[in-house]
Coordinates of C-alpha atoms in Angstrom, one line a residue:
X1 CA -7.1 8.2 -25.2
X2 CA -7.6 4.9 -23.5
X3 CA -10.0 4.0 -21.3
X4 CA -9.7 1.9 -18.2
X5 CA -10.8 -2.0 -18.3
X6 CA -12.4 -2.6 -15.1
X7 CA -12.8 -6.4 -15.8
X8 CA -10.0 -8.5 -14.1
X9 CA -8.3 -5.2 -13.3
X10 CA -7.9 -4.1 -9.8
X11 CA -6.7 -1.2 -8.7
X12 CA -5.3 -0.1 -5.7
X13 CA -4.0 3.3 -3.6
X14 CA -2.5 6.3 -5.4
X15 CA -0.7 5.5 -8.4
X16 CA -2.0 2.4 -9.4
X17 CA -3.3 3.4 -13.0
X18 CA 0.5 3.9 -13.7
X19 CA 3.2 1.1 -14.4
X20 CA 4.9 -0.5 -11.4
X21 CA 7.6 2.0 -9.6
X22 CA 10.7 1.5 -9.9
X23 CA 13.1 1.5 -6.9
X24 CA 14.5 5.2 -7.8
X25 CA 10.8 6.7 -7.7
X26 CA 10.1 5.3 -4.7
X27 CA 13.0 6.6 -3.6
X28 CA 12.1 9.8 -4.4
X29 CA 8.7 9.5 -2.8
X30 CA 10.0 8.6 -0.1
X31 CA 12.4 11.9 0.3
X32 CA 8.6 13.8 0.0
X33 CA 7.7 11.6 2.6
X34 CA 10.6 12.5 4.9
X35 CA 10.8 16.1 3.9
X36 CA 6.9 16.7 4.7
X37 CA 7.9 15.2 7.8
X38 CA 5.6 12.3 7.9
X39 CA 6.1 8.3 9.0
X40 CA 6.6 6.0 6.4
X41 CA 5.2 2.0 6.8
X42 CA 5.2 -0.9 4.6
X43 CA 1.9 -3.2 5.0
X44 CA 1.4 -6.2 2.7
X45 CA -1.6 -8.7 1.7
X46 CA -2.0 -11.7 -0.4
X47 CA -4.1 -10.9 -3.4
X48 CA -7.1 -12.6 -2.4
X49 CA -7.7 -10.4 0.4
X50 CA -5.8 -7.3 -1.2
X51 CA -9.1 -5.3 -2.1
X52 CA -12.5 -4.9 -0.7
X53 CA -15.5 -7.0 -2.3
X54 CA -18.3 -8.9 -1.4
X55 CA -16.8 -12.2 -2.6
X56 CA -14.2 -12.2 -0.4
X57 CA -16.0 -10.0 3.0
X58 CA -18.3 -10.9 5.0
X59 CA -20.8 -8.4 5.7
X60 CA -23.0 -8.4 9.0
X61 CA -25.2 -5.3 7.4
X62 CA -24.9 -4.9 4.0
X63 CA -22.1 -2.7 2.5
X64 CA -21.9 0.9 4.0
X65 CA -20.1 4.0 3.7
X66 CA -17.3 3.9 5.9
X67 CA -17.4 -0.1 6.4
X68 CA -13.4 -1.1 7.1
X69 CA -13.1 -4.8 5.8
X70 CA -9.8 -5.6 3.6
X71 CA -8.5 -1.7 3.7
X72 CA -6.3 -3.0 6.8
X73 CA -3.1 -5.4 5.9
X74 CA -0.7 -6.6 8.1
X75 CA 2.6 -4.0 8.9
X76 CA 5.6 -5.2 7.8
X77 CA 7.8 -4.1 11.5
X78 CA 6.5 -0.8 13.5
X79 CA 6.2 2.3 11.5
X80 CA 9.9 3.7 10.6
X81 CA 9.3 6.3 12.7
X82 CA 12.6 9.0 12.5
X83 CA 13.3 7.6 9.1
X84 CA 15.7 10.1 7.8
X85 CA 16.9 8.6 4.6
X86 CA 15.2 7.0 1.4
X87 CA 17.7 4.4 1.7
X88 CA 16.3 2.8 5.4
X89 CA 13.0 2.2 3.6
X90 CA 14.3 0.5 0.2
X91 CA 16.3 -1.8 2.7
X92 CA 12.8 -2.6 4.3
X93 CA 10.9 -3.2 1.1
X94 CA 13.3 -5.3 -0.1
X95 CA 13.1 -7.2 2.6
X96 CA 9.6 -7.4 2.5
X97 CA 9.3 -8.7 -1.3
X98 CA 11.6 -11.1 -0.4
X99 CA 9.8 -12.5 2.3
X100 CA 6.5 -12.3 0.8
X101 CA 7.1 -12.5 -2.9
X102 CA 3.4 -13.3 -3.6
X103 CA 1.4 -10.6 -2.0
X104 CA 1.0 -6.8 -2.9
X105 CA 3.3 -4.4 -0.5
X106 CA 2.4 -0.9 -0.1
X107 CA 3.9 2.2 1.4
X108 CA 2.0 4.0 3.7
X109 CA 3.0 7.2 5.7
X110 CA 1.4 8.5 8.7
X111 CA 1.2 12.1 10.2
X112 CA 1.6 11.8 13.7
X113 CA 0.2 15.3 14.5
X114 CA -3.5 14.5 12.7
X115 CA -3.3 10.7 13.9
X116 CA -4.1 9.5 10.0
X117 CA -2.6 7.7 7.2
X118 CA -2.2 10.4 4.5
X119 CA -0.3 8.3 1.5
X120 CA 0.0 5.2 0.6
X121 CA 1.1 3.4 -2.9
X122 CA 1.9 -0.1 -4.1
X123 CA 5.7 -1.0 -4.2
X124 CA 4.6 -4.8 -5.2
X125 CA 2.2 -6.1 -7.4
X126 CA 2.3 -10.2 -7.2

């Protein structure tokens, strides 16, 4: 059994203790996505403000429960709402990756009857 380094080792959303994703299991998350009938979203960051820490935050009251800094990136287009095919979204990221080759891209999906991001996964580590 290994156990986790946490030195120099970010990690980040769902599956990020596993190996990159390749394009076919994305695609396939992306069906679940579709078939649970949810909005899928691609948001990206450059690494330096990818993750939340006190190096890189500034903090008006000291870290808190709750406390929002670096968990919002910037969307990649609007939300794909109607998305109806695995295909539309691997077109998207990589479009995305090409564009911004040096920051982390992640897949978010949105339920649009609870109002809340319910998944979201790296599809590019820089």
């Amino acid at each position: 059994m290994k156990v986790w380094n946490p030195i120099n080792n970010k990690k980040f959303e769902t599956f990020s203790y596993l190996p990159p994703l390749t394009d076919a299991q994305i695609s396939k998350q992306v069906d679940m996505i579709i078939a649970k009938g949810l909005s899928p979203c691609l948001e990206f960051s450059a690494p330096e403000d990818s993750f939340v820490s006190s190096e890189n935050c500034v903090r008006f009251s000291g870290p808190t429960a709750g406390y929002q800094d670096n968990r919002y990136w910037t969307m990649w287009k609007l939300p794909m709402f109607g998305c109806s095919d695995a295909s539309q979204v691997l077109k998207e990221v990589a479009e995305c990756r090409k564009t911004f080759p040096q920051c982390y891209i992640r897949l978010a999906a949105f339920d649009s009857v609870k109002q809340v991001q319910v998944i979201s996964f790296l599809v590019q580590r820089p």
